[in-house]
CSV table of C-alpha atoms in Angstrom, one decimal:
chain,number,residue,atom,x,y,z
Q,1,UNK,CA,17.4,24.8,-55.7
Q,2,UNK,CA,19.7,25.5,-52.7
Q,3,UNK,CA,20.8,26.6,-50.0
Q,4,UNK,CA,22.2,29.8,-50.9
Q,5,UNK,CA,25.0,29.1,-49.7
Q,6,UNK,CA,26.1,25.6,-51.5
Q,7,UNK,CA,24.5,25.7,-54.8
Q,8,UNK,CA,22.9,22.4,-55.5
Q,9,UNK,CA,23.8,23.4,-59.4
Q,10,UNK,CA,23.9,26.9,-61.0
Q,11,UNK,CA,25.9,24.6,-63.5
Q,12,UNK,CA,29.0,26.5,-63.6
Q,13,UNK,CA,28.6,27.5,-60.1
Q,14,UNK,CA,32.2,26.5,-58.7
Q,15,UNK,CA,33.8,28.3,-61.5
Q,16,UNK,CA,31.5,31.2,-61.9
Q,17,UNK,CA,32.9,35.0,-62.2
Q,18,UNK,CA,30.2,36.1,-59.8
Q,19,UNK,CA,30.5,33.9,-56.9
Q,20,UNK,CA,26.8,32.0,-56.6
Q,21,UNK,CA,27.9,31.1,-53.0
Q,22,UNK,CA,26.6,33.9,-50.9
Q,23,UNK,CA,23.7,34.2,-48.7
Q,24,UNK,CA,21.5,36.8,-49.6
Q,25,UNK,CA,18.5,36.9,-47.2
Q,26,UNK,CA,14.8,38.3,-48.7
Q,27,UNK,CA,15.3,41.4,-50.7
Q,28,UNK,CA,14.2,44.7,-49.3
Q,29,UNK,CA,10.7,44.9,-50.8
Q,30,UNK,CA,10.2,47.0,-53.9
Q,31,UNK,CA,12.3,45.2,-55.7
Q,32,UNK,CA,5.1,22.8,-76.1
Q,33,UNK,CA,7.0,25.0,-78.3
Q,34,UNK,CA,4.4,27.5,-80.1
Q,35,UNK,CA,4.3,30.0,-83.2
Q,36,UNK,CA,4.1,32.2,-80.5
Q,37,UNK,CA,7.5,31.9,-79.7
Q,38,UNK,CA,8.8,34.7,-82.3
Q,39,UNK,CA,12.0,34.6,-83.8
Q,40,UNK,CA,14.2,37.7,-82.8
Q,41,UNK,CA,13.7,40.3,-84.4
Q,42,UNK,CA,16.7,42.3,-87.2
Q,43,UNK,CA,19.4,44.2,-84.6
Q,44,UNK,CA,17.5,47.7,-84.7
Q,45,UNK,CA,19.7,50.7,-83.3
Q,46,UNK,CA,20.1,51.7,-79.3
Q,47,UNK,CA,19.2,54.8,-77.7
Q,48,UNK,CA,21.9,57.5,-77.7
Q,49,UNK,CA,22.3,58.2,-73.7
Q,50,UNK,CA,22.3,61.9,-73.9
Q,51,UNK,CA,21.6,64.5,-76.7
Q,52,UNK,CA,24.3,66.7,-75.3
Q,53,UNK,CA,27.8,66.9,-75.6
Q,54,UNK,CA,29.8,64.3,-74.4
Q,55,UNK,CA,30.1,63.4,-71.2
Q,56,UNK,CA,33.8,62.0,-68.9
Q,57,UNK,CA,32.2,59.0,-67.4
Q,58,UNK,CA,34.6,57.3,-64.2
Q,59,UNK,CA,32.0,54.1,-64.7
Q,60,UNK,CA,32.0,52.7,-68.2
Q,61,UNK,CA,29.1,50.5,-68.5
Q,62,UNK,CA,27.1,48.0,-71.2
Q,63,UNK,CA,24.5,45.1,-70.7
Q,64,UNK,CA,25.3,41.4,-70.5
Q,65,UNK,CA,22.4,40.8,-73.3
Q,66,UNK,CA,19.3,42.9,-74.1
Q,67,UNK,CA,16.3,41.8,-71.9
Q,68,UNK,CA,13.3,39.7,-73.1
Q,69,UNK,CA,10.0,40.4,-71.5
Q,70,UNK,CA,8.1,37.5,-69.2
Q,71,UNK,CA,5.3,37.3,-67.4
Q,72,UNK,CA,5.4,35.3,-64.3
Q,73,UNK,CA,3.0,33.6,-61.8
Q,74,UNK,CA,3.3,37.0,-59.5
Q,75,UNK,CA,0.9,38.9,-62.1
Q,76,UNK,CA,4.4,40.8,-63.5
Q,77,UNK,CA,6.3,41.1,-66.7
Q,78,UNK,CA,10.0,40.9,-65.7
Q,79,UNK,CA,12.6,42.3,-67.7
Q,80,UNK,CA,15.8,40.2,-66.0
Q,81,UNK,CA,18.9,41.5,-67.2
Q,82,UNK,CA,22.5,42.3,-65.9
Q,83,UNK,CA,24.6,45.6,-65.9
Q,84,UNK,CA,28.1,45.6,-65.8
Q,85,UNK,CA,30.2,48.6,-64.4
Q,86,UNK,CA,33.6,49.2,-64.1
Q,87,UNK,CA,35.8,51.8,-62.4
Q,88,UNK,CA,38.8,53.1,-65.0
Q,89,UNK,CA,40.1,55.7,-62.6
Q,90,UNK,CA,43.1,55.1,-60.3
Q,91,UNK,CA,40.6,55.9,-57.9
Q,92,UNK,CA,38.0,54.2,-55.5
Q,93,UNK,CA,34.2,55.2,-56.6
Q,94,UNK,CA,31.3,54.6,-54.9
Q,95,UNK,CA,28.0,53.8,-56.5
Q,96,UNK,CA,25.0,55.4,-54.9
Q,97,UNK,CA,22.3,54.8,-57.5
Q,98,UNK,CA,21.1,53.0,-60.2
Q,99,UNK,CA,18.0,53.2,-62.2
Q,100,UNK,CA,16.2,51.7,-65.3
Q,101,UNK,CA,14.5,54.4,-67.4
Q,102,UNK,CA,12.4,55.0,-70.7
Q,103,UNK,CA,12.5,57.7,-71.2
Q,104,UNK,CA,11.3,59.9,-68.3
Q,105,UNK,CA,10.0,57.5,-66.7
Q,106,UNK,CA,12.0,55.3,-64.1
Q,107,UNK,CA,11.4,51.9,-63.9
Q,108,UNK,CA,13.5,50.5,-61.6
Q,109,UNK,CA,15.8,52.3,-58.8
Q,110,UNK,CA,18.2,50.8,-56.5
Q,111,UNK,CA,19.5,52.8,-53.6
Q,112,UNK,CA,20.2,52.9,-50.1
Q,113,UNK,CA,20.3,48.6,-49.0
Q,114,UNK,CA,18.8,47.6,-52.0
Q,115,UNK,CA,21.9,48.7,-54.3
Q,116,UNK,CA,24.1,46.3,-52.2
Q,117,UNK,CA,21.7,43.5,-52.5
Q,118,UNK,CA,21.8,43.3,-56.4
Q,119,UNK,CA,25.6,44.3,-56.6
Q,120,UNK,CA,28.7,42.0,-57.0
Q,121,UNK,CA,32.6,42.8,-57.5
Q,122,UNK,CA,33.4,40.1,-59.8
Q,123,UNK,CA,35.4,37.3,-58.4
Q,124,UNK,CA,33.7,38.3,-54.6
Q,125,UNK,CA,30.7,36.8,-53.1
Q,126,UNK,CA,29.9,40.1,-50.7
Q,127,UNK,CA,27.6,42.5,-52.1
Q,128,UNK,CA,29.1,46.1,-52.7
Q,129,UNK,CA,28.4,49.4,-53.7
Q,130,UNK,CA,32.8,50.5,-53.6
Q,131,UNK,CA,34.5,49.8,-57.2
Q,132,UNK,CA,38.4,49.8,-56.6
Q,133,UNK,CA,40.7,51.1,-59.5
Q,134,UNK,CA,39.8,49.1,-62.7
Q,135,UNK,CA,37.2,46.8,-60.9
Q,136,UNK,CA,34.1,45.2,-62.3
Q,137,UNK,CA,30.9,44.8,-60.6
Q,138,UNK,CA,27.5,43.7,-61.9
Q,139,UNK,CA,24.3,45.1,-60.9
Q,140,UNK,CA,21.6,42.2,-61.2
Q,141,UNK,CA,18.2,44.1,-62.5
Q,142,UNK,CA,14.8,43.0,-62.4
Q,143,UNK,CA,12.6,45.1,-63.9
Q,144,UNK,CA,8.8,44.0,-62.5
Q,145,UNK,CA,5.8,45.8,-64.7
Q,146,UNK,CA,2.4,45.2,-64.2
Q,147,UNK,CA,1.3,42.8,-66.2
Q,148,UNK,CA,-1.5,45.2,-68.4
Q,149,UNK,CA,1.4,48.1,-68.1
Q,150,UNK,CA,3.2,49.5,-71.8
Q,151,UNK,CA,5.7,48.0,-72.3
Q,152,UNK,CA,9.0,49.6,-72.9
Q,153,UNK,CA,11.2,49.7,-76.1
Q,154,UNK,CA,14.4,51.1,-75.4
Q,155,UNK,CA,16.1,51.5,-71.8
Q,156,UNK,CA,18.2,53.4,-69.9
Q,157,UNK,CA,20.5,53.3,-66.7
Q,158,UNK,CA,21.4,56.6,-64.7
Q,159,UNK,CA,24.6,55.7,-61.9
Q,160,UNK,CA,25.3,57.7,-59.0
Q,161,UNK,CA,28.5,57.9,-57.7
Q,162,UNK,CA,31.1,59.7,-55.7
Q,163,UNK,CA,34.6,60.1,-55.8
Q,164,UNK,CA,37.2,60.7,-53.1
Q,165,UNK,CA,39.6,63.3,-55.0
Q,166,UNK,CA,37.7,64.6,-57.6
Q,167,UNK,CA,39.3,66.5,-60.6
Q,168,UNK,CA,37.1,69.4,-62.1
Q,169,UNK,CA,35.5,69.9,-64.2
Q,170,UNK,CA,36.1,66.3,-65.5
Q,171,UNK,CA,35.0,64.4,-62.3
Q,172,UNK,CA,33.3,66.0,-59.5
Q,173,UNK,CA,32.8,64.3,-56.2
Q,174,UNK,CA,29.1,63.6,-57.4
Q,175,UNK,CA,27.7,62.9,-60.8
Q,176,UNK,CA,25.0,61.0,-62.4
Q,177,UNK,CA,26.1,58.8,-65.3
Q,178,UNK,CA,23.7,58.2,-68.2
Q,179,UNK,CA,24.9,55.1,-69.7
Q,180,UNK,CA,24.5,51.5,-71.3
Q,181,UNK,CA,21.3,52.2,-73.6
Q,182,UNK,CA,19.9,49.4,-74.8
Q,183,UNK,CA,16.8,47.8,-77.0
Q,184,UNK,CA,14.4,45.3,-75.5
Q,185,UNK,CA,14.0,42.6,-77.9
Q,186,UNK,CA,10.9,41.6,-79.2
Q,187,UNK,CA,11.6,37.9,-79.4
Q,188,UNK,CA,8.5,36.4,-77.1
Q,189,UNK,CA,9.6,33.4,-74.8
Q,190,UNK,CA,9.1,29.7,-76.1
Q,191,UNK,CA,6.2,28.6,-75.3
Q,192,UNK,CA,6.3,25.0,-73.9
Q,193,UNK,CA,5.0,22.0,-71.7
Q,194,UNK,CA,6.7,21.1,-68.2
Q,195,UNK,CA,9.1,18.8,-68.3
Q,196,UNK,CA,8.2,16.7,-65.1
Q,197,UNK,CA,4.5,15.6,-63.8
Q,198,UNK,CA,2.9,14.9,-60.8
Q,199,UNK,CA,2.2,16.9,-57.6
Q,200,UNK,CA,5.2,18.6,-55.5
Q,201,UNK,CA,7.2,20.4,-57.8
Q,202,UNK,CA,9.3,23.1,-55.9
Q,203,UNK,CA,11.2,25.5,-58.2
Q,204,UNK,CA,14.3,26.6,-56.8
Q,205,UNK,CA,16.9,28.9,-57.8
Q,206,UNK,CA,14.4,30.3,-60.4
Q,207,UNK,CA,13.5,33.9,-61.7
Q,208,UNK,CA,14.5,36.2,-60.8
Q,209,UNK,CA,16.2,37.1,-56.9
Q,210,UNK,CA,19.5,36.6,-56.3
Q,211,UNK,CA,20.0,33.2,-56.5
Q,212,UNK,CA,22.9,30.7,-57.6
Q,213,UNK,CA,21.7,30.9,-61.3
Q,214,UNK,CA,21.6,34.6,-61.5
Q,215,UNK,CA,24.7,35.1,-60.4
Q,216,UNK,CA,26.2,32.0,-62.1
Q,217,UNK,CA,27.7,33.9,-64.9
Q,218,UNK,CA,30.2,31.9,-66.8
Q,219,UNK,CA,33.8,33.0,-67.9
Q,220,UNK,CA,34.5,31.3,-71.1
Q,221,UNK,CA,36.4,31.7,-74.6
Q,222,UNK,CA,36.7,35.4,-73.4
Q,223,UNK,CA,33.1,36.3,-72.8
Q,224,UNK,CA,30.5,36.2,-69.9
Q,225,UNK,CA,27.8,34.0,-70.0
Q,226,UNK,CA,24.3,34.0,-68.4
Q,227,UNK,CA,23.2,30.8,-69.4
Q,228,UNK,CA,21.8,29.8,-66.2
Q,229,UNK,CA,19.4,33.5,-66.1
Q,230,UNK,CA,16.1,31.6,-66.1
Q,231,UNK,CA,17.1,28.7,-65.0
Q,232,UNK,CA,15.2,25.9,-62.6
Q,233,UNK,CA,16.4,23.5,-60.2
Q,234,UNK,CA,13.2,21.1,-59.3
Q,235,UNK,CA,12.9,19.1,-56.0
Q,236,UNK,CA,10.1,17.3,-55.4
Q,237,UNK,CA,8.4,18.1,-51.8
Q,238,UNK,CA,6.2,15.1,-50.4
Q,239,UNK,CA,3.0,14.9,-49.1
Q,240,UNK,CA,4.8,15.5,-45.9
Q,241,UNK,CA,6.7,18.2,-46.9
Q,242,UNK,CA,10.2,16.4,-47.1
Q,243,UNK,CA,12.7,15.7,-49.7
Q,244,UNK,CA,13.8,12.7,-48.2
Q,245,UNK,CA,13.5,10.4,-45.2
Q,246,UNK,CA,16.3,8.1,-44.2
Q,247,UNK,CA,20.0,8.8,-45.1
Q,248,UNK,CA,20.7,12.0,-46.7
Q,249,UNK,CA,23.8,10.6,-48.6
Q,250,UNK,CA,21.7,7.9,-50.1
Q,251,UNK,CA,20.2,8.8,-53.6
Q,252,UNK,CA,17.5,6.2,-52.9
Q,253,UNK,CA,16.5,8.5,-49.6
Q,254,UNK,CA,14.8,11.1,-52.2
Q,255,UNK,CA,11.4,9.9,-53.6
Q,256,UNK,CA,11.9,11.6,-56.5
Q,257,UNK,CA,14.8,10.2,-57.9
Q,258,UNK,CA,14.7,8.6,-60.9
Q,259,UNK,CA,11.4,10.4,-61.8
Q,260,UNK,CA,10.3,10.5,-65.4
Q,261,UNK,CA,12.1,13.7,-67.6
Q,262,UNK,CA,9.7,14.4,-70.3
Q,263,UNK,CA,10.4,16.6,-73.5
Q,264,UNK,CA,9.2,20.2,-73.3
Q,265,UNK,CA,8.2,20.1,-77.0
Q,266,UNK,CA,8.9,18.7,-80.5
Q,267,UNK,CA,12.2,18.7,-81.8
Q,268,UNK,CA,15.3,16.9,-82.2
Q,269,UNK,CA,18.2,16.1,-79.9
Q,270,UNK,CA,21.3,18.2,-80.7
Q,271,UNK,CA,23.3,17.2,-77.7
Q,272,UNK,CA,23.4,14.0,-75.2
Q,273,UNK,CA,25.7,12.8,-72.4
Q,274,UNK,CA,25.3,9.4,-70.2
Q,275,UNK,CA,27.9,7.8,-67.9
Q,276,UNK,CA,28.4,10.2,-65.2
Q,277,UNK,CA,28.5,8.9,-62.1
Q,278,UNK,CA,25.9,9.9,-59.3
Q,279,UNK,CA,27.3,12.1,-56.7
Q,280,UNK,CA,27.0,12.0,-53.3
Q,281,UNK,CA,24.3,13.5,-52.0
Q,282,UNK,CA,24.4,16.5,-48.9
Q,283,UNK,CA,27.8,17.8,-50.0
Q,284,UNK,CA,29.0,19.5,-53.0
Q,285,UNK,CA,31.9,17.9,-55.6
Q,286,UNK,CA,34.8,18.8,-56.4
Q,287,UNK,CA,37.7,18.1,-59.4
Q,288,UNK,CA,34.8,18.4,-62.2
Q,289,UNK,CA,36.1,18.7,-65.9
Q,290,UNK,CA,34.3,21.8,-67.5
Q,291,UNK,CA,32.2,19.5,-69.7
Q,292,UNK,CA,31.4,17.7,-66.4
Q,293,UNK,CA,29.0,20.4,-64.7
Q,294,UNK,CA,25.7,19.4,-66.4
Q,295,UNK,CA,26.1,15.9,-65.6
Q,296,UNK,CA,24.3,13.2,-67.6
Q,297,UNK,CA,22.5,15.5,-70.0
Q,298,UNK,CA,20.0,16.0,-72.9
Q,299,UNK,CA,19.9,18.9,-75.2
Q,300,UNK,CA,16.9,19.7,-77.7
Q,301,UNK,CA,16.5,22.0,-80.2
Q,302,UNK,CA,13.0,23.6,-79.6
Q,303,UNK,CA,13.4,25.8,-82.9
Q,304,UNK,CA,13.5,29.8,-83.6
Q,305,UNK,CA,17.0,29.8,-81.7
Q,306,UNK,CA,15.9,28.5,-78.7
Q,307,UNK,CA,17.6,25.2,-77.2
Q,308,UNK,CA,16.3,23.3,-74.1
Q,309,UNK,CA,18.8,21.8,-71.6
Q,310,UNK,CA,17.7,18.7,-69.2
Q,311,UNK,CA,20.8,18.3,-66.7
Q,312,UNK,CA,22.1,15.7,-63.9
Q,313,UNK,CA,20.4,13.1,-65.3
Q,314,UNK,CA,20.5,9.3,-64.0
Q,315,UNK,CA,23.3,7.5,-64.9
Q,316,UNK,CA,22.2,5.1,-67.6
Q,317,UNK,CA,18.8,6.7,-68.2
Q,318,UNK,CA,19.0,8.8,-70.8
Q,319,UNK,CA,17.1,7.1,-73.6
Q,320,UNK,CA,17.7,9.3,-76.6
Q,321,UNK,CA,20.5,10.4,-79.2
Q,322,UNK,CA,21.9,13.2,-81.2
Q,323,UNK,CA,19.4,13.4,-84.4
Q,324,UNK,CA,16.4,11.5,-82.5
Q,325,UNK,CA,12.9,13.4,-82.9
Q,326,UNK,CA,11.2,14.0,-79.8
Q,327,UNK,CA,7.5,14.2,-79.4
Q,328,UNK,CA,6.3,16.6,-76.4
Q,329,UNK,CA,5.5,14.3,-73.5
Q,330,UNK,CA,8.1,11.7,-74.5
Q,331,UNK,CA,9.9,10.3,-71.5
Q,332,UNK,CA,13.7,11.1,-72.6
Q,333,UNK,CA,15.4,10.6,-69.0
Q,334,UNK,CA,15.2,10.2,-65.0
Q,335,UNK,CA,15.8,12.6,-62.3
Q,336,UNK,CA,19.9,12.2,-60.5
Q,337,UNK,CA,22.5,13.2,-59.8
Q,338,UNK,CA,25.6,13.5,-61.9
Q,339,UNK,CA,27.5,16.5,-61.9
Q,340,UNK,CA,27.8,19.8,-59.7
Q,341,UNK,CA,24.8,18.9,-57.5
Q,342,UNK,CA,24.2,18.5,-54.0
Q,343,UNK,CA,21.1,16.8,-54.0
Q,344,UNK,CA,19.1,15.0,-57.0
Q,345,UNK,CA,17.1,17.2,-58.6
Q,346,UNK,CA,16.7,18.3,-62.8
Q,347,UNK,CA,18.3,21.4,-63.5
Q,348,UNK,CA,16.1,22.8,-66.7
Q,349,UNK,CA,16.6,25.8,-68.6
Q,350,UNK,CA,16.4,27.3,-72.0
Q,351,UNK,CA,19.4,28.7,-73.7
Q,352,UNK,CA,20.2,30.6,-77.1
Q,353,UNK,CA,22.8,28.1,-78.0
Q,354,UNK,CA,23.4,24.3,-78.0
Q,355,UNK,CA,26.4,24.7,-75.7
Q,356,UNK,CA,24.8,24.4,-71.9
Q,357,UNK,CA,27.4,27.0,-70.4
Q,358,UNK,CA,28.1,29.2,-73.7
Q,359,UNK,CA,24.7,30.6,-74.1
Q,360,UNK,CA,22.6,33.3,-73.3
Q,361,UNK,CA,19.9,32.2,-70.9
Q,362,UNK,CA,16.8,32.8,-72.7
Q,363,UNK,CA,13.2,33.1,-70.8
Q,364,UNK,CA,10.2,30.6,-71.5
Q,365,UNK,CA,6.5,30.2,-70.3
Q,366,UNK,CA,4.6,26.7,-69.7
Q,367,UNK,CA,1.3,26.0,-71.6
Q,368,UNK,CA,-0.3,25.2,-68.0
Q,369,UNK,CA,0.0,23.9,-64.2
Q,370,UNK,CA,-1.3,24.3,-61.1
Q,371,UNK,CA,0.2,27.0,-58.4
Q,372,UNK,CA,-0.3,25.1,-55.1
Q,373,UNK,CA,1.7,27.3,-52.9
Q,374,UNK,CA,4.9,28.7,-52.2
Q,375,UNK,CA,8.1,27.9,-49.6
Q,376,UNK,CA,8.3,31.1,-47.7
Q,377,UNK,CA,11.4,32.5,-48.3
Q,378,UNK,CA,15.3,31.3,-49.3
Q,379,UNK,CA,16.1,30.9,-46.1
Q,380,UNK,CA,14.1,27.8,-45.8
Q,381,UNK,CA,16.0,25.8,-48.6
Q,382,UNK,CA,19.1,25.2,-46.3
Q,383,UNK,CA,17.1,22.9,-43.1
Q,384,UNK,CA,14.9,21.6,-46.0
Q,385,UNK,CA,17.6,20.1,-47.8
Q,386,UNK,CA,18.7,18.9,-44.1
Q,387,UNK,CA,15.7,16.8,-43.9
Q,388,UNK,CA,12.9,19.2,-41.8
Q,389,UNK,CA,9.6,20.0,-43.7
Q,390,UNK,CA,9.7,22.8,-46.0
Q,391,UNK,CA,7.8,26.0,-44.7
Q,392,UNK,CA,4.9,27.6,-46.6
Q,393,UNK,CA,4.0,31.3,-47.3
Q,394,UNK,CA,1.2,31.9,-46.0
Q,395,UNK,CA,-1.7,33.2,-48.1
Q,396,UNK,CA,-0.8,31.7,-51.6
Q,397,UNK,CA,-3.6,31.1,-53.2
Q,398,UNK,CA,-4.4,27.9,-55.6
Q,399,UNK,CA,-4.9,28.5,-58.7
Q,400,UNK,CA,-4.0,27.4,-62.6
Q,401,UNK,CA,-1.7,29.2,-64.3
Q,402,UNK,CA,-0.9,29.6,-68.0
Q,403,UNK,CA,1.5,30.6,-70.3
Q,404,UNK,CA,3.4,31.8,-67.3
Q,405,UNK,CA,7.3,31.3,-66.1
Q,406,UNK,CA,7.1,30.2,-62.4
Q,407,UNK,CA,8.8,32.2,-60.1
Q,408,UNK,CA,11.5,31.2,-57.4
Q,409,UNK,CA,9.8,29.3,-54.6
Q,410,UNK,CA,6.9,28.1,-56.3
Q,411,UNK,CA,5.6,24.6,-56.1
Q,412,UNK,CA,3.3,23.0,-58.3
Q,413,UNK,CA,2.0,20.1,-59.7
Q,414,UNK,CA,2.2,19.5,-63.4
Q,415,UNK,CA,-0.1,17.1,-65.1
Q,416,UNK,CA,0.5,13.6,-65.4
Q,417,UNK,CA,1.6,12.8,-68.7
């Protein structure tokens, strides 16, 4: 959860490509582990683009990582992914379009304000539709299906763009790139319990807007990283709708601190890190060591190459080792605040590898929990992490949920274990 502004953890936020420290406002509208959670499936071959003869592209393009389908408390199957695009002419080009297609059938297209919205040069926080010569720029895509809707196999992106001085009949001033196939995998998400309980529970930063975790993607041993693509950040709301009362630079302030952490599932711990100090709460630290960004910090193996990560954890709490078993429900930590954070809170997400900011962020759904309501919009993060009571969408509707990721902004209550 944050601001949108000040990340209160997108792990790797400070040193993220993509900088998770803009302040996108709404987006323009359109837009316990289990056999169920299937291993991936053997590498099968992309779509070819075009049938045609080949193409001069000015926009090369591939994906981050294929998508994995996952239904979500707003009825739709979301296919969160990233495209990245970059300009290899000496030339400025401007993207007009993207799309998402199978086929014939478009998916997904971003035009007009929404393409901004969803676009980042890398290394720039302002959204942008202009590539300079040899620039990068990702295109977050969240492909939102109806829940009973087929779904696809095989995707691909069509780019608009214009050039100032085209050269015919290579480059004309307008063209429509077909680029960047690519397989969705068949791999299901892990199926597992919450790992906090009780009433309250406000997801922030969580599938799949433009948040700090999205766009936290991490630069590291040569690669990019989306680790942090499904991530949550989980602040507990009171009965009066505040995070705290008292001093906001007091950990004690915050109800919730020092809340029970409870394993997700069975499986052993591959990965665990105590002694961090708290931070300070209400501003954001600075001078952390790369292996300092998760804080005090538990990682489990939750089998079929999926790996669980439990971050900013109390200092002193965390109550297991490498090579312990855990046992869903087991009480492993305490809510804190050690590491790149801004205000205690557990930063929770599921990752491909055991390495928290060397993975690929891989989705997951909870066996159950109760939907209470929603915070209306990202705007309201910032004044309720200044101490005013959170405002609620209207119209949410209570109801359980299961075998569901929950979306950004939802709050819920979990059962007590």
């Amino acid at each position: 959860m944050n601001r949108r502004s000040v990340p209160i953890s997108a792990v790797f936020a400070v040193l993220t490509v993509l900088a998770a420290a803009c302040s996108p406002s709404e987006a323009p509208s359109g837009s316990t582990a289990s056999s169920e959670s299937a291993t991936t499936s053997a590498a099968s071959p992309a779509p070819s683009p075009t049938t045609g003869p080949p193409v001069a592209t000015p926009v090369v393009a591939d994906v981050v990582a294929a998508p994995v389908p996952v239904p979500g408390t707003d009825g739709k199957v979301h296919l969160a992914y990233e495209l990245k695009l970059t300009n290899v002419l000496d030339q400025e080009v401007t993207l007009t379009s993207v799309a998402v297609r199978e086929g014939d059938r478009t998916l997904l297209e971003l035009s007009g304000d929404r393409l901004p919205y969803w676009t980042r040069i890398i290394g720039t926080p302002s959204p942008a539709t202009k590539l300079g010569p040899a620039q990068t720029a990702i295109v977050w895509l969240d492909v939102a299906l109806d829940k009973d809707a087929a779904m696809p196999t095989a995707l691909l992106h069509t780019v608009g763009i214009s050039v100032p001085k085209p050269i015919p009949p290579l480059f004309p001033a307008t063209m429509t790139e077909v680029v960047a196939p690519v397989t969705v995998q068949t791999r299901k998400p892990v199926v597992i319990s919450p790992p906090l309980s009780g009433p309250g529970w406000l997801d922030g930063n969580g599938c799949c807007d433009m948040g700090a975790h999205r766009m936290a993607l991490n630069p590291i041993d040569g690669g990019l990283w989306a680790a942090e693509r499904f991530a949550i950040d989980y602040v507990q709301l009171g009965a009066d709708g505040l995070l705290f009362t008292g001093d906001q630079t007091k950990v004690d302030s915050y109800p919730y601190f020092g809340a029970d952490i409870h394993a997700v599932a069975d499986g052993p711990v591959v990965g665990a890190v105590d002694g961090l100090p708290e931070q300070v709460p209400g501003k954001s630290p600075t001078g952390l060591a790369l292996n300092e960004y998760a804080g005090n910090h538990i990682v489990q193996d939750l089998g079929d190459g999926n790996y669980a990560l439990y971050a900013h954890i109390k200092t002193g709490a965390v109550k297991v080792k490498p090579g312990d078993q855990l046992t869903a429900g087991q009480v492993i930590g305490s809510v804190g605040n050690t590491g790149n954070t801004d205000a205690p809170h557990l930063h929770f997400h599921v990752m491909s590898t055991p390495d928290p900011l060397r993975s690929d962020g891989l989705p997951f759904v909870f066996t159950s929990f109760t939907l209470d309501s929603r915070v209306i919009n990202a705007d309201a993060l910032g004044p309720l992490l200044d101490g005013e009571q959170a405002s609620m969408q209207p119209g949410v509707a209570k109801r359980d949920e299961t075998k569901v990721i929950p979306m950004d902004l939802d709050v819920m209550t979990y059962e007590t274990k």
